[in-house]
Structures are given as C-alpha cells and as structure tokens.
Amino acid sequence: MCRWLAYSGQPVLLEDLIYKPAHSLVDQSLRAVEAKTPTNGDGFGIGWYGEQPAPGVYREVLPAWNDANLRSLAHQIRSGLFFAHVRASTGTASTRFNCHPFAHGRWLFMHNGQVGGYAGLRRRLESLIPDAYYEHRLGTTDSEILFYLLLAAGLEADPVGALARCLLQVREVMEAAEVRQALRFTAALTDGRDVYAVRYASDLAPPTLYWRSEGRAVCIVSEPLDSGGKSWEPLPPNQVLVVGPDLQPCFAPLFPVAQAAE
Amino acid sequence: MCRWLAYSGQPVLLEDLIYKPAHSLVDQSLRAVEAKTPTNGDGFGIGWYGEQPAPGVYREVLPAWNDANLRSLAHQIRSGLFFAHVRASTGTASTRFNCHPFAHGRWLFMHNGQVGGYAGLRRRLESLIPDAYYEHRLGTTDSEILFYLLLAAGLEADPVGALARCLLQVREVMEAAEVRQALRFTAALTDGRDVYAVRYASDLAPPTLYWRSEGRAVCIVSEPLDSGGKSWEPLPPNQVLVVGPDLQPCFAPLFPVAQAAE
Amino acid sequence: MCRWLAYSGQPVLLEDLIYKPAHSLVDQSLRAVEAKTPTNGDGFGIGWYGEQPAPGVYREVLPAWNDANLRSLAHQIRSGLFFAHVRASTGTASTRFNCHPFAHGRWLFMHNGQVGGYAGLRRRLESLIPDAYYEHRLGTTDSEILFYLLLAAGLEADPVGALARCLLQVREVMEAAEVRQALRFTAALTDGRDVYAVRYASDLAPPTLYWRSEGRAVCIVSEPLDSGGKSWEPLPPNQVLVVGPDLQPCFAPLFPVAQAAE
Amino acid sequence: MCRWLAYSGQPVLLEDLIYKPAHSLVDQSLRAVEAKTPTNGDGFGIGWYGEQPAPGVYREVLPAWNDANLRSLAHQIRSGLFFAHVRASTGTASTRFNCHPFAHGRWLFMHNGQVGGYAGLRRRLESLIPDAYYEHRLGTTDSEILFYLLLAAGLEADPVGALARCLLQVREVMEAAEVRQALRFTAALTDGRDVYAVRYASDLAPPTLYWRSEGRAVCIVSEPLDSGGKSWEPLPPNQVLVVGPDLQPCFAPLFPVAQAAE
C-alpha cells in the first residue's frame, strides 16, 4: 500500500504540499497512519504539468524523506496540476520503473491498492495490453499494467467508462483464476486538464481517499495532510471524483448500473 | 554490446581476474577495444558458486569502475567457478534486474549480443516463456528472455541442444516478423559444475570470444585480459566450448547438422 | 539512532541472523521497538571476516529490507565474525560512506548514538584526527570521526583504554563548546579476533544493548532478535563487553576510576 | 577531468543544450574529444535559476547518458541561466555530494581541473574554510573546497578578485607542501545574474574553455557542442569571461598585475 496526493488549482510550489503540511506526503512516507503499513519507503515519484503538454516525471528508489534532489525540485517547481506518490511495495521490486506516477503521452496515473494474486496473474493481465502500449512497459508492477489497460479501455474518450471497464476486466481475470484475494484500487488519473480520482475495492476495504476544496484549489489525498482549516471529506467507495479547470468537484458513480462489488 | 568473463578452475579471488590483469574486466568497462563501443558503463554483475548449490549474485547500476562494494567483494570472495559482466545497454534501461548474470536455481547465464528488432518482438518472445519461468522475469532485456527460453528448451537435460533449439526458435520469430537485423549471441551458461560458452550470429559478425587454459584453470572472455603468458584462443563461430570439472576444454558444434547461419 | 548486531562464534550464514529470526535486523529496519524511531531505512552495511585479515564490507543507501544484493550475499557468506547495521540518520546525508560499519585495516566499527551538537562541533572533532587517518575519511558522520579518534587514541594497543580516552576527549570538546545535548555511544569494535561492545551516555539514556551466549556463539544486538531460547541480557551502562576467540564474555568497566558520567 | 556548460540568455529548455546538439553535453559524457579521458561517467548535475533567488540543483551518480530523470527534467525546465556538468573523477568517490554544480545561497559553482597532490593537502585546504561555510561541506572533493574558499575570499563583493585570491591561496598551500603537480582550474560561477568563467593553470596546460555569443544568448563550454553556425572562441588562459544581463561578453585579466603563473 502507498500514499499519494493529487493537486489541481492555482499554481503552487510542490513543496507546499509535499513538505510543508504537518502530515505532509514526505511525513507520511515515514509514518502513515491510515495505511496498512506505516512506512512507505520503497521509492517515490512526482509528475507535474508545466509548459509541455506531456508531464515531467521524477522517480527514485530512495525513500522520499532522504532525497536531496526531491527537496530542491519541490522548492523550484510551481505547477497548477501535479501528482506525488510514496511507495510501499506489495511484492514487486524497488526500481524507478516500478515507482508511480506512470506517464504516457499527456496522461499521468498513480495508484494505491493491489490486484490480489498478482504474481500468478501477471502474464494473463499483460496479455491484455495492446502491442502499441506494451512496448512502453518498463517495470513489473500491477499498477503499470492497470494504466495500460485503462488506456486500452478508452481512457482518452471516456475516462469514467474506461475505469469501470478496466476494473471489470481485471475482476474477470481474477475470477477465472479463482483468486480469492481482493482487487483494491484507489487511484488518480489526469490528462493535464481534468483529474479523475476513484476509490474502489472488490471487498469491503477500499483504501482511504480524501479530498478538500479550498480557495482556488482541490487537493486529493490518501490521508489528510493536516487537521486544520476546512475539513477533509472522504470519498465514498465506488465513486469517481472529477475536477476540471473550473475546480468544481463533480462526482460520478464508478459503475452506472448495479455492477458494483457487493 | 557488453564484456564478460567466465572462470572455472582452482579457486581464486575474484579480483585476480576482475581487477588485477592489465586489461581486466573493470578496465574493459572503461575502454574495451574489441567491442562496438568502448564504454561498458551501464551496470555490471558478478555471479559465483560457494557453498550453496545456487550461485550468489551481486548486480549494480553504477559503472563497475566506480563501485567500492565490488572492489571489497572481489577481494574477499574466492571461487572455483564464477561469471562477471559489464554492460553496455542496447536500448533497455539501466536497472539491476537488467544486469547480467541472470540466475535461476543452480544456473547462471550472461550474454553479449542482441536480438535484432527486439523492441517490436519483445512480447512475442515473452509469450514463449512458460508460466513457471515467467513469474521470475524481473527485467525487460532480451537477454533475460533468452535465458528463460533456454531453460524451457531443456537446458538442464541437454545444454548444447537447448542452445541450438532456442536460437532457432528466436530466429523463427525474427523471420516471421521480417526483421532484417541480426541475432547475435555470445554467451556463457553454467549449472555450477560445467560451463558452456557459445559464439553465434545469424550474420557474419558474431561478437568475439576467447579462451585460455593455463595450469588448473580455464578462462573465457569477450576480449583478452592481457597479452602475456599462454596466448588466448578465439572460439570459432557456431561452436560451443564446454569445460567440466576436469578442466579439459571440449568443443561441440552448435548445430550438429547444416542448420548454421549462412 | 540505528540498530546493529555483532556475531562471534562458530561460522554461520549471515542470513541466519540478518533475515531469519522473527525480529531479525532486517525486520528491525522496518519496525524497531526499542529505538527512538521505528524506521531504520537510511542505508545499511555488513562487514565480515573471511580469509583476508581485513574485513569485507558491503554498504548501500537503500533500505535493508529492499536490497536483493544483501539477500544474496547473506545467503552465501558464512563467517565466524561479522557486524551488520541498519541506519536511521540523525541529520547527515544518506551516502554509502555514511553507512556503518566503517573499516580501517583489520578493524571494523559500528555505532548507535550521537554526538550532541555535532553540526557545530564537526570541524573541531575532525581537527583531532591525525593526518594519517584523515585521508581515509570519506563521509561526514560523527560516527566515522569517532572511529578515527579511537584509532588515534590507541585502539590497537589498548582497546578499552582507547574507548575511555576517546569519549572523554569528545566530552571535553562538547563541554568547551557548552553543548547541552548528550553524548550517546553504543558501539562495537573488532580487529577480527576480539569483539568489544560498549554502552555509554553522558546522560541517563544510553541506547540499549543486549547480548546472548548460546552454544559456541555470542551475539550482541541493539534489541533482541527473538523472544525464544536463552534470554538476552542487557549490558549495563559504562560497561565494555569483550568476546575473544574462546567465546567467554568478559566485562570491563569503561572508566576504571570514577570518571563515569554522573 | 570533467565537461561542463554554462548558459545565459533568452530562456531555453535545458535539453536544447544538454541533449540536442550533435556533440551535446550528454554525448560528451560518453565520448569527450578534448578531455584527458573520453568517459565522463562518474555522475552529473544541473543547476538552474527559476523563480526562486536560489538555484535548483539535481545531481546523480549514474552516468548522464543513462538517467531517465535527467531527460524528463531537461525537457520540462526552461531557464535563462543554468549550469550542467558531467564528471570524471580524479580520485574522489562517486556520491551525489561530490557532483557539480555546488550551490550556496544564490551562488552556483562548477569546475574542471584539479588541485595537484590533493589527497595530502585536503586537510590543510579544509582548515582555510571559515566555520560558517564548513558546516555546509557535504562531500570530499577539492572542487567543493575551492567553492567555499572563493566565498570566503569575497566572491559576493568582488568575484574576479576573489578568484585571484583563492587561486593564489591554494598555490601557496601547494608550494608550502612542495607539491610538484599543477593546479588546474577551469570553472564557472554565477549569482543568478552574472556568469564568471575562468581558465587557469599553474602550468602550461589549462583545461580547454570555449564560448559563443549568438542571438540573445551566451554559451560557455569545455568543448564545442557542434561545428555549425557561428564559431566557438577559445578563452585565453588567465582570463575571466563575464556575462551580465546585457549578454555582452566582457573580459578581465585573472591577475591584474604580473602575478600570473609563468
């Protein structure tokens, strides 16, 4: 399990969210309180939009609390839309290419959760990735597969539909293989304009997700960055939170009909 | 293209071959003379047999010339059978899991060469790896695929036959995809008892391979470690050099009938 | 604050102590229970004696729980005398050269504790290191300084006396600078034959130290590796535990007369 | 010996100079042609000015040609004043803190050259660094010492004078120690407004330095990035090239009177 944050709004320095809050993401890398494990020290990453249509990405295998480069970059880079992620591996190796966020074209993706029984399903899941995306696969995580399955499921044209189709597709694979562990998926996606955050699990334990809209900014997090100011709202399971350039949070059901996990 | 060495014989300190010769493997990491590129700075690895049936492996992404840990390990570890490899990437990323040698059970494998057109063939080649091996794939190189294809082709029961079958299998995939670039494969394998070294290319340019038998030791290298003593013998293309515990070099044709690359 | 272990006795695989016990050192790197911080993820190191008079050393900045090389080395290396250390930085950077153990000639040293007010004292402490040792200083920690001060204080001829002289020397520097924070020093030293472990603080809070003698082995640790078998004994403050080749634990007062911290 | 470039002018993407030219800095990291060694693979760094008065810094121990983060950062970061450096160690270790550029407050510094006999002089040179700067020393290189000596010599008030004073001070230390090797110093400094580049050696072999003014930009390099367009001018030895916000190259003698090395 991991911790992450997504920000959309008036441009701020990355350090304003990554380092400065009392329970900042870097603090969560050492002592998360709502995660299965307190330590998220298996690498980290940031992705941000600047003047290019595609995002910049910086990923490293060191713990986030220990990286002087991250500190300097977070002090210099100002962005109106960025993701940051600290990783706690659920079994795959610590390499830069297994760190989040993952980028493809204009899109960024990051994830907290896991595909139950992944070690035995990896190859079947990989086989669902179309060739055009497969050559970009550089790591070995389930998260990176999920990103390419989302792209293949029509992420660009219909993000919420792609989320639903991708999760059902993965559940089908899990069921066919009689996997009993759950699929848990609390993730964020963006094309550089709109942010989509979703909280889902095939059992009753979806990883936490909170959001806060304050001033001209929306912040979405695995766990609250602080206890002050306007309070953090939990996102209900099976919901998609959409934040566009107008910064008005909108909500959509992940599964429009009664397909949700029961 | 990469540089490597394999040693079988009376136990020696790894440093005796990795650091001490005038044109040692670490020297070759900075200035190879018979390689396509002089610099082999994209990581390195060592694999050795000690008291366990499976080999120890140390792999790192730093250039070999720069790694204090390698220097200390090479000064401490004495082995009668070991491999060492310095990497020059042909396109895949520098991660520890893309560094050679690769280990599986009792086996070690390292490689200099490449599968022409690999980026477009990766998935087809991966699909040939049986499930039982696929879950051990941690990197993204063609070399690691070749190792699992060798194991799947019966490496344990018939190493020379497995080499021939695997190379033909890969050539078929390349031909089906109308790849024009060559398959080049100069590699070493061992089960901890016998060493198999092979030099092959589907065109007329197989990467170099030399060997020397001196005293109670056989050393097999990409390029000579020095110019002194008994001279280094080039291995002819399409030959397999086999060195067993008696340290008598034996030779076998890679393709028993006229299947060799023409 | 850090966690460490020292072993002297019948040769064992490093993994038997680093990985296998229920609360092994690698487990302590993620969740130490008697340390100021549970996470010891700022690098690690091992030092061991094999066939060379000088020890081998492997140090890395990744968290110990995440390093495939450590796992392989610990599975291969058998030693009758070794140190292992997982680091929680007290302010200095995560580089290999700031990781313990430190080696010089035949000696190994590792440390848990800190020199209070170190940032302001560093230069004065460094100025006490003789030239012959100073050129070997590669990092920036207080621990590495303490090692060279110990060597300069006569470690080779009189280890216990050198410990006392070094600690008094550092306290004098601290007092001259009117530092109010404590000097805490729970450390192990060895020349490859005898192990010296010491527990000291200038205040009433010396870091923990336990030892156990069982069969033909003595193990000294920051915190117990398990709860079974013969129980772990805490070392009282201001004591030096000495373990020679006969594996009989001996004890000596750190300060023979009443110089101890009060 | 190392390779570096400094840019001042109309803001450009870092990649325009670091990656795109035929003989870009990253290309020079693999095959420099005017350096003592062709390979500059012992780490690298970039420093740039954005919206903060202090520069951002990203330094890494991997070879520059191999770092996906550098590629992404260079594609995103646009700056009107930046430094980039690829390192070939002259003996000190590959750690991030030994990589250039070095930053202090608003200042950036990078260097190609060396203090002859440094291993034996290190401590004497360090003793010349005032306390206020010493606590910022994180590495072990001569270059980092030179930077703090420059700051101590009045860099902020009188940059050219500080360069002269610092170099004479170091020469005095070398002469007092009867060092016969040369002091070589081809370096760049900036406070975020003006760039100072200097080429000096105590013997007749100062490392190369070239500059080019084209359009609204001045570029200063160890060796030309390409052979096209307006030609590159070598900077004569013992000269300081100063480039202010008006982008008019100015020249000053390093030593105003006849103090220059003969």
PDB file of N, CA, C and O in Angstrom, chain A residues 11-57:
ATOM      1  N   PRO A  11      -1.471  27.674  -9.395  1.00  0.00           N
ATOM      2  CA  PRO A  11      -0.122  27.089  -9.282  1.00  0.00           C
ATOM      3  C   PRO A  11       0.527  27.331  -7.916  1.00  0.00           C
ATOM      4  O   PRO A  11       0.473  28.441  -7.388  1.00  0.00           O
ATOM      5  N   VAL A  12       1.075  26.276  -7.362  1.00  0.00           N
ATOM      6  CA  VAL A  12       1.803  26.369  -6.090  1.00  0.00           C
ATOM      7  C   VAL A  12       3.133  25.634  -6.246  1.00  0.00           C
ATOM      8  O   VAL A  12       3.310  24.829  -7.164  1.00  0.00           O
ATOM      9  N   LEU A  13       4.038  25.917  -5.343  1.00  0.00           N
ATOM     10  CA  LEU A  13       5.273  25.137  -5.303  1.00  0.00           C
ATOM     11  C   LEU A  13       4.935  23.732  -4.814  1.00  0.00           C
ATOM     12  O   LEU A  13       4.133  23.570  -3.880  1.00  0.00           O
ATOM     13  N   LEU A  14       5.568  22.742  -5.381  1.00  0.00           N
ATOM     14  CA  LEU A  14       5.307  21.374  -4.951  1.00  0.00           C
ATOM     15  C   LEU A  14       5.584  21.189  -3.461  1.00  0.00           C
ATOM     16  O   LEU A  14       4.899  20.430  -2.773  1.00  0.00           O
ATOM     17  N   GLU A  15       6.577  21.895  -2.957  1.00  0.00           N
ATOM     18  CA  GLU A  15       6.917  21.736  -1.536  1.00  0.00           C
ATOM     19  C   GLU A  15       5.765  22.158  -0.620  1.00  0.00           C
ATOM     20  O   GLU A  15       5.679  21.690   0.514  1.00  0.00           O
ATOM     21  N   ASP A  16       4.880  23.029  -1.111  1.00  0.00           N
ATOM     22  CA  ASP A  16       3.776  23.477  -0.255  1.00  0.00           C
ATOM     23  C   ASP A  16       2.894  22.314   0.183  1.00  0.00           C
ATOM     24  O   ASP A  16       2.253  22.383   1.239  1.00  0.00           O
ATOM     25  N   LEU A  17       2.852  21.256  -0.610  1.00  0.00           N
ATOM     26  CA  LEU A  17       2.057  20.087  -0.233  1.00  0.00           C
ATOM     27  C   LEU A  17       2.907  18.876   0.128  1.00  0.00           C
ATOM     28  O   LEU A  17       2.503  18.049   0.934  1.00  0.00           O
ATOM     29  N   ILE A  18       4.084  18.806  -0.482  1.00  0.00           N
ATOM     30  CA  ILE A  18       4.900  17.599  -0.289  1.00  0.00           C
ATOM     31  C   ILE A  18       5.689  17.658   1.015  1.00  0.00           C
ATOM     32  O   ILE A  18       5.931  16.637   1.655  1.00  0.00           O
ATOM     33  N   TYR A  19       6.110  18.865   1.397  1.00  0.00           N
ATOM     34  CA  TYR A  19       6.946  19.001   2.593  1.00  0.00           C
ATOM     35  C   TYR A  19       6.300  19.811   3.728  1.00  0.00           C
ATOM     36  O   TYR A  19       6.511  19.508   4.885  1.00  0.00           O
ATOM     37  N   LYS A  20       5.565  20.872   3.395  1.00  0.00           N
ATOM     38  CA  LYS A  20       5.233  21.836   4.434  1.00  0.00           C
ATOM     39  C   LYS A  20       4.112  21.444   5.394  1.00  0.00           C
ATOM     40  O   LYS A  20       4.183  21.786   6.577  1.00  0.00           O
ATOM     41  N   PRO A  21       3.061  20.763   4.949  1.00  0.00           N
ATOM     42  CA  PRO A  21       1.998  20.450   5.921  1.00  0.00           C
ATOM     43  C   PRO A  21       2.506  19.561   7.059  1.00  0.00           C
ATOM     44  O   PRO A  21       3.479  18.811   6.896  1.00  0.00           O
ATOM     45  N   ALA A  22       1.826  19.651   8.190  1.00  0.00           N
ATOM     46  CA  ALA A  22       2.253  18.896   9.370  1.00  0.00           C
ATOM     47  C   ALA A  22       2.356  17.405   9.063  1.00  0.00           C
ATOM     48  O   ALA A  22       3.289  16.734   9.504  1.00  0.00           O
ATOM     49  N   HIS A  23       1.393  16.888   8.319  1.00  0.00           N
ATOM     50  CA  HIS A  23       1.426  15.466   7.969  1.00  0.00           C
ATOM     51  C   HIS A  23       1.559  15.362   6.439  1.00  0.00           C
ATOM     52  O   HIS A  23       0.767  14.719   5.760  1.00  0.00           O
ATOM     53  N   SER A  24       2.602  16.031   5.946  1.00  0.00           N
ATOM     54  CA  SER A  24       2.863  16.098   4.502  1.00  0.00           C
ATOM     55  C   SER A  24       3.093  14.712   3.924  1.00  0.00           C
ATOM     56  O   SER A  24       3.277  13.741   4.666  1.00  0.00           O
ATOM     57  N   LEU A  25       3.143  14.647   2.607  1.00  0.00           N
ATOM     58  CA  LEU A  25       3.371  13.346   1.979  1.00  0.00           C
ATOM     59  C   LEU A  25       4.727  12.768   2.396  1.00  0.00           C
ATOM     60  O   LEU A  25       4.849  11.548   2.617  1.00  0.00           O
ATOM     61  N   VAL A  26       5.735  13.609   2.534  1.00  0.00           N
ATOM     62  CA  VAL A  26       7.037  13.093   2.960  1.00  0.00           C
ATOM     63  C   VAL A  26       6.947  12.585   4.400  1.00  0.00           C
ATOM     64  O   VAL A  26       7.530  11.546   4.734  1.00  0.00           O
ATOM     65  N   ASP A  27       6.183  13.273   5.229  1.00  0.00           N
ATOM     66  CA  ASP A  27       5.971  12.760   6.584  1.00  0.00           C
ATOM     67  C   ASP A  27       5.243  11.408   6.532  1.00  0.00           C
ATOM     68  O   ASP A  27       5.587  10.474   7.262  1.00  0.00           O
ATOM     69  N   GLN A  28       4.273  11.302   5.644  1.00  0.00           N
ATOM     70  CA  GLN A  28       3.556  10.029   5.501  1.00  0.00           C
ATOM     71  C   GLN A  28       4.471   8.907   5.006  1.00  0.00           C
ATOM     72  O   GLN A  28       4.204   7.729   5.261  1.00  0.00           O
ATOM     73  N   SER A  29       5.538   9.269   4.295  1.00  0.00           N
ATOM     74  CA  SER A  29       6.451   8.214   3.838  1.00  0.00           C
ATOM     75  C   SER A  29       7.102   7.536   5.040  1.00  0.00           C
ATOM     76  O   SER A  29       7.438   6.363   4.995  1.00  0.00           O
ATOM     77  N   LEU A  30       7.255   8.261   6.134  1.00  0.00           N
ATOM     78  CA  LEU A  30       7.847   7.691   7.350  1.00  0.00           C
ATOM     79  C   LEU A  30       6.795   7.144   8.305  1.00  0.00           C
ATOM     80  O   LEU A  30       7.040   6.181   9.013  1.00  0.00           O
ATOM     81  N   ARG A  31       5.647   7.800   8.389  1.00  0.00           N
ATOM     82  CA  ARG A  31       4.682   7.379   9.407  1.00  0.00           C
ATOM     83  C   ARG A  31       3.245   7.659   8.966  1.00  0.00           C
ATOM     84  O   ARG A  31       2.583   8.535   9.495  1.00  0.00           O
ATOM     85  N   ALA A  32       2.816   6.868   7.990  1.00  0.00           N
ATOM     86  CA  ALA A  32       1.420   6.940   7.585  1.00  0.00           C
ATOM     87  C   ALA A  32       0.561   6.395   8.711  1.00  0.00           C
ATOM     88  O   ALA A  32       0.973   5.492   9.438  1.00  0.00           O
ATOM     89  N   VAL A  33      -0.634   6.929   8.889  1.00  0.00           N
ATOM     90  CA  VAL A  33      -1.477   6.457   9.992  1.00  0.00           C
ATOM     91  C   VAL A  33      -2.708   5.697   9.527  1.00  0.00           C
ATOM     92  O   VAL A  33      -3.294   4.938  10.286  1.00  0.00           O
ATOM     93  N   GLU A  34      -3.108   5.874   8.282  1.00  0.00           N
ATOM     94  CA  GLU A  34      -4.291   5.155   7.819  1.00  0.00           C
ATOM     95  C   GLU A  34      -3.945   4.053   6.827  1.00  0.00           C
ATOM     96  O   GLU A  34      -4.817   3.496   6.176  1.00  0.00           O
ATOM     97  N   ALA A  35      -2.693   3.740   6.686  1.00  0.00           N
ATOM     98  CA  ALA A  35      -2.275   2.726   5.718  1.00  0.00           C
ATOM     99  C   ALA A  35      -2.065   1.393   6.416  1.00  0.00           C
ATOM    100  O   ALA A  35      -1.966   1.328   7.642  1.00  0.00           O
ATOM    101  N   LYS A  36      -1.995   0.329   5.625  1.00  0.00           N
ATOM    102  CA  LYS A  36      -1.734  -0.979   6.201  1.00  0.00           C
ATOM    103  C   LYS A  36      -0.358  -1.034   6.846  1.00  0.00           C
ATOM    104  O   LYS A  36      -0.139  -1.735   7.813  1.00  0.00           O
ATOM    105  N   THR A  37       0.604  -0.299   6.276  1.00  0.00           N
ATOM    106  CA  THR A  37       1.938  -0.229   6.858  1.00  0.00           C
ATOM    107  C   THR A  37       2.302   1.236   7.040  1.00  0.00           C
ATOM    108  O   THR A  37       1.997   2.060   6.186  1.00  0.00           O
ATOM    109  N   PRO A  38       2.946   1.580   8.149  1.00  0.00           N
ATOM    110  CA  PRO A  38       3.287   2.989   8.367  1.00  0.00           C
ATOM    111  C   PRO A  38       4.391   3.487   7.438  1.00  0.00           C
ATOM    112  O   PRO A  38       4.463   4.680   7.144  1.00  0.00           O
ATOM    113  N   THR A  39       5.264   2.585   6.992  1.00  0.00           N
ATOM    114  CA  THR A  39       6.428   3.006   6.219  1.00  0.00           C
ATOM    115  C   THR A  39       6.152   2.894   4.727  1.00  0.00           C
ATOM    116  O   THR A  39       5.770   1.829   4.243  1.00  0.00           O
ATOM    117  N   ASN A  40       6.348   3.979   4.008  1.00  0.00           N
ATOM    118  CA  ASN A  40       6.229   3.992   2.558  1.00  0.00           C
ATOM    119  C   ASN A  40       7.579   4.425   2.014  1.00  0.00           C
ATOM    120  O   ASN A  40       7.745   5.555   1.530  1.00  0.00           O
ATOM    121  N   GLY A  41       8.547   3.534   2.128  1.00  0.00           N
ATOM    122  CA  GLY A  41       9.932   3.883   1.843  1.00  0.00           C
ATOM    123  C   GLY A  41      10.499   3.190   0.623  1.00  0.00           C
ATOM    124  O   GLY A  41      11.710   3.222   0.408  1.00  0.00           O
ATOM    125  N   ASP A  42       9.646   2.594  -0.202  1.00  0.00           N
ATOM    126  CA  ASP A  42      10.137   1.844  -1.365  1.00  0.00           C
ATOM    127  C   ASP A  42      10.098   2.686  -2.630  1.00  0.00           C
ATOM    128  O   ASP A  42       9.596   2.267  -3.668  1.00  0.00           O
ATOM    129  N   GLY A  43      10.692   3.881  -2.536  1.00  0.00           N
ATOM    130  CA  GLY A  43      10.729   4.771  -3.680  1.00  0.00           C
ATOM    131  C   GLY A  43       9.566   5.745  -3.690  1.00  0.00           C
ATOM    132  O   GLY A  43       8.634   5.645  -2.869  1.00  0.00           O
ATOM    133  N   PHE A  44       9.632   6.687  -4.617  1.00  0.00           N
ATOM    134  CA  PHE A  44       8.606   7.729  -4.710  1.00  0.00           C
ATOM    135  C   PHE A  44       8.650   8.305  -6.120  1.00  0.00           C
ATOM    136  O   PHE A  44       9.543   7.982  -6.911  1.00  0.00           O
ATOM    137  N   GLY A  45       7.722   9.199  -6.384  1.00  0.00           N
ATOM    138  CA  GLY A  45       7.746   9.893  -7.672  1.00  0.00           C
ATOM    139  C   GLY A  45       6.877  11.123  -7.656  1.00  0.00           C
ATOM    140  O   GLY A  45       5.965  11.255  -6.833  1.00  0.00           O
ATOM    141  N   ILE A  46       7.202  12.052  -8.540  1.00  0.00           N
ATOM    142  CA  ILE A  46       6.330  13.206  -8.786  1.00  0.00           C
ATOM    143  C   ILE A  46       6.103  13.315 -10.287  1.00  0.00           C
ATOM    144  O   ILE A  46       6.952  12.943 -11.095  1.00  0.00           O
ATOM    145  N   GLY A  47       4.940  13.827 -10.656  1.00  0.00           N
ATOM    146  CA  GLY A  47       4.629  14.140 -12.050  1.00  0.00           C
ATOM    147  C   GLY A  47       3.922  15.475 -12.060  1.00  0.00           C
ATOM    148  O   GLY A  47       3.062  15.714 -11.209  1.00  0.00           O
ATOM    149  N   TRP A  48       4.305  16.357 -12.984  1.00  0.00           N
ATOM    150  CA  TRP A  48       3.706  17.698 -12.966  1.00  0.00           C
ATOM    151  C   TRP A  48       3.582  18.232 -14.391  1.00  0.00           C
ATOM    152  O   TRP A  48       4.296  17.805 -15.287  1.00  0.00           O
ATOM    153  N   TYR A  49       2.657  19.172 -14.549  1.00  0.00           N
ATOM    154  CA  TYR A  49       2.479  19.811 -15.844  1.00  0.00           C
ATOM    155  C   TYR A  49       3.064  21.210 -15.795  1.00  0.00           C
ATOM    156  O   TYR A  49       2.787  21.970 -14.860  1.00  0.00           O
ATOM    157  N   GLY A  50       3.867  21.498 -16.796  1.00  0.00           N
ATOM    158  CA  GLY A  50       4.471  22.819 -16.911  1.00  0.00           C
ATOM    159  C   GLY A  50       4.092  23.392 -18.258  1.00  0.00           C
ATOM    160  O   GLY A  50       2.927  23.486 -18.597  1.00  0.00           O
ATOM    161  N   GLU A  51       5.103  23.692 -19.058  1.00  0.00           N
ATOM    162  CA  GLU A  51       4.772  24.284 -20.343  1.00  0.00           C
ATOM    163  C   GLU A  51       4.625  23.262 -21.453  1.00  0.00           C
ATOM    164  O   GLU A  51       4.186  23.597 -22.543  1.00  0.00           O
ATOM    165  N   GLN A  52       4.988  22.029 -21.192  1.00  0.00           N
ATOM    166  CA  GLN A  52       4.821  20.996 -22.204  1.00  0.00           C
ATOM    167  C   GLN A  52       3.442  20.350 -22.050  1.00  0.00           C
ATOM    168  O   GLN A  52       2.918  20.272 -20.941  1.00  0.00           O
ATOM    169  N   PRO A  53       2.896  19.827 -23.132  1.00  0.00           N
ATOM    170  CA  PRO A  53       1.634  19.091 -22.973  1.00  0.00           C
ATOM    171  C   PRO A  53       1.812  17.809 -22.163  1.00  0.00           C
ATOM    172  O   PRO A  53       0.914  17.416 -21.417  1.00  0.00           O
ATOM    173  N   ALA A  54       2.976  17.169 -22.287  1.00  0.00           N
ATOM    174  CA  ALA A  54       3.233  15.961 -21.500  1.00  0.00           C
ATOM    175  C   ALA A  54       3.832  16.368 -20.154  1.00  0.00           C
ATOM    176  O   ALA A  54       4.529  17.382 -20.044  1.00  0.00           O
ATOM    177  N   PRO A  55       3.580  15.571 -19.130  1.00  0.00           N
ATOM    178  CA  PRO A  55       4.082  15.924 -17.808  1.00  0.00           C
ATOM    179  C   PRO A  55       5.566  15.614 -17.648  1.00  0.00           C
ATOM    180  O   PRO A  55       6.114  14.749 -18.328  1.00  0.00           O
ATOM    181  N   GLY A  56       6.195  16.317 -16.746  1.00  0.00           N
ATOM    182  CA  GLY A  56       7.523  15.937 -16.273  1.00  0.00           C
ATOM    183  C   GLY A  56       7.388  14.873 -15.207  1.00  0.00           C
ATOM    184  O   GLY A  56       6.391  14.839 -14.482  1.00  0.00           O
ATOM    185  N   VAL A  57       8.371  14.004 -15.112  1.00  0.00           N
ATOM    186  CA  VAL A  57       8.327  12.929 -14.120  1.00  0.00           C
ATOM    187  C   VAL A  57       9.702  12.786 -13.474  1.00  0.00           C
ATOM    188  O   VAL A  57      10.719  12.780 -14.168  1.00  0.00           O
TER     189      VAL A  57
END
